[in-house]
PDB file of C-alpha atoms in Angstrom:
ATOM      1  CA  MET A   1      80.845 106.469  96.446  1.00 51.00           C
ATOM      2  CA  LEU A   2      83.444 106.109  93.646  1.00 49.00           C
ATOM      3  CA  HIS A   3      86.156 104.472  94.566  1.00 70.00           C
ATOM      4  CA  ALA A   4      83.088 101.691  96.112  1.00 69.00           C
ATOM      5  CA  PHE A   5      81.935 101.477  92.552  1.00 75.00           C
ATOM      6  CA  GLN A   6      85.646 101.325  90.933  1.00 84.00           C
ATOM      7  CA  PHE A   7      86.632  98.630  93.547  1.00 81.00           C
ATOM      8  CA  LEU A   8      83.509  96.019  92.777  1.00 82.00           C
ATOM      9  CA  ASN A   9      84.151  96.866  89.476  1.00 85.00           C
ATOM     10  CA  TYR A  10      88.302  95.515  89.094  1.00 83.00           C
ATOM     11  CA  ARG A  11      87.444  92.689  91.819  1.00 85.00           C
ATOM     12  CA  LEU A  12      84.499  91.322  88.958  1.00 88.00           C
ATOM     13  CA  ALA A  13      87.159  92.131  86.339  1.00 88.00           C
ATOM     14  CA  LEU A  14      90.251  90.361  88.414  1.00 87.00           C
ATOM     15  CA  GLN A  15      87.045  86.953  88.498  1.00 86.00           C
ATOM     16  CA  MET A  16      86.931  87.026  85.090  1.00 88.00           C
ATOM     17  CA  SER A  17      90.807  87.238  84.258  1.00 91.00           C
ATOM     18  CA  GLU A  18      92.209  85.502  87.644  1.00 87.00           C
ATOM     19  CA  SER A  19      89.791  83.926  89.351  1.00 83.00           C
ATOM     20  CA  ASP A  20      92.642  81.805  92.338  1.00 86.00           C
ATOM     21  CA  ARG A  21      93.241  85.866  93.288  1.00 86.00           C
ATOM     22  CA  ILE A  22      91.955  87.421  96.202  1.00 87.00           C
ATOM     23  CA  LEU A  23      91.305  91.335  96.382  1.00 86.00           C
ATOM     24  CA  TYR A  24      91.454  93.884  98.794  1.00 91.00           C
ATOM     25  CA  LEU A  25      90.188  96.730  99.272  1.00 88.00           C
ATOM     26  CA  GLY A  26      92.787  98.776 101.351  1.00 91.00           C
ATOM     27  CA  VAL A  27      91.668 101.336 103.695  1.00 92.00           C
ATOM     28  CA  PRO A  28      93.781 104.228 106.219  1.00 94.00           C
ATOM     29  CA  VAL A  29      93.886 102.955 109.737  1.00 96.00           C
ATOM     30  CA  ASP A  30      91.541 106.527 110.491  1.00 95.00           C
ATOM     31  CA  THR A  31      89.010 106.057 108.658  1.00 91.00           C
ATOM     32  CA  PHE A  32      88.399 102.352 109.291  1.00 92.00           C
ATOM     33  CA  GLU A  33      87.819 103.712 112.441  1.00 93.00           C
ATOM     34  CA  SER A  34      85.234 106.978 111.783  1.00 92.00           C
ATOM     35  CA  LEU A  35      83.869 105.724 108.761  1.00 88.00           C
ATOM     36  CA  PHE A  36      83.822 101.384 109.350  1.00 85.00           C
ATOM     37  CA  GLN A  37      82.097 101.819 112.543  1.00 88.00           C
ATOM     38  CA  GLU A  38      78.865 102.824 110.458  1.00 90.00           C
ATOM     39  CA  LYS A  39      75.835 100.483 110.027  1.00 92.00           C
ATOM     40  CA  LEU A  40      76.134 101.557 106.271  1.00 89.00           C
ATOM     41  CA  PRO A  41      79.263 100.615 105.740  1.00 85.00           C
ATOM     42  CA  GLN A  42      79.521  97.739 107.660  1.00 88.00           C
ATOM     43  CA  GLU A  43      76.629  96.338 106.719  1.00 89.00           C
ATOM     44  CA  ALA A  44      77.961  97.200 102.567  1.00 85.00           C
ATOM     45  CA  VAL A  45      81.086  95.171 103.474  1.00 87.00           C
ATOM     46  CA  LYS A  46      79.384  92.338 104.662  1.00 90.00           C
ATOM     47  CA  VAL A  47      76.510  91.860 101.716  1.00 88.00           C
ATOM     48  CA  ASP A  48      78.994  92.351  98.727  1.00 84.00           C
ATOM     49  CA  GLN A  49      82.420  89.704 101.065  1.00 87.00           C
ATOM     50  CA  VAL A  50      84.478  93.024 100.562  1.00 88.00           C
ATOM     51  CA  LYS A  51      87.223  91.665 102.646  1.00 91.00           C
ATOM     52  CA  LEU A  52      89.869  95.223 104.006  1.00 93.00           C
ATOM     53  CA  LEU A  53      93.475  95.990 105.027  1.00 95.00           C
ATOM     54  CA  ILE A  54      93.683  98.202 107.310  1.00 96.00           C
ATOM     55  CA  TYR A  55      96.990 100.372 107.273  1.00 97.00           C
ATOM     56  CA  ASN A  56      98.122 103.222 109.607  1.00 97.00           C
ATOM     57  CA  PRO A  57     100.204 105.167 106.172  1.00 96.00           C
ATOM     58  CA  VAL A  58     102.267 106.639 108.751  1.00 96.00           C
ATOM     59  CA  GLU A  59     103.944 103.698 109.960  1.00 95.00           C
ATOM     60  CA  GLU A  60     103.799 102.239 106.942  1.00 95.00           C
ATOM     61  CA  VAL A  61     102.300  99.089 108.047  1.00 97.00           C
ATOM     62  CA  ILE A  62      99.859  96.285 107.888  1.00 97.00           C
ATOM     63  CA  ILE A  63      97.333  96.841 111.622  1.00 96.00           C
ATOM     64  CA  GLN A  64      94.667  93.916 109.918  1.00 96.00           C
ATOM     65  CA  TRP A  65      93.886  91.634 107.283  1.00 96.00           C
ATOM     66  CA  LYS A  66      90.085  91.957 107.895  1.00 92.00           C
ATOM     67  CA  ASN A  67      87.950  88.583 105.342  1.00 87.00           C
TER      68      ASN A  67
END
């Protein structure tokens, strides 16, 4: 939960100083496939308009950008 709070604070600070930048939350694919399939995280992403970057940490590749 602390990471989500840090992300939201960082996004707010970035909006205040560099409003043209877009912040994405990097999420490992295994976390996305488990945690982010549940209703609460899905709703939190939707309500807080969190943009996700899903990546494979082993292959070091981006799997998907979600706006």
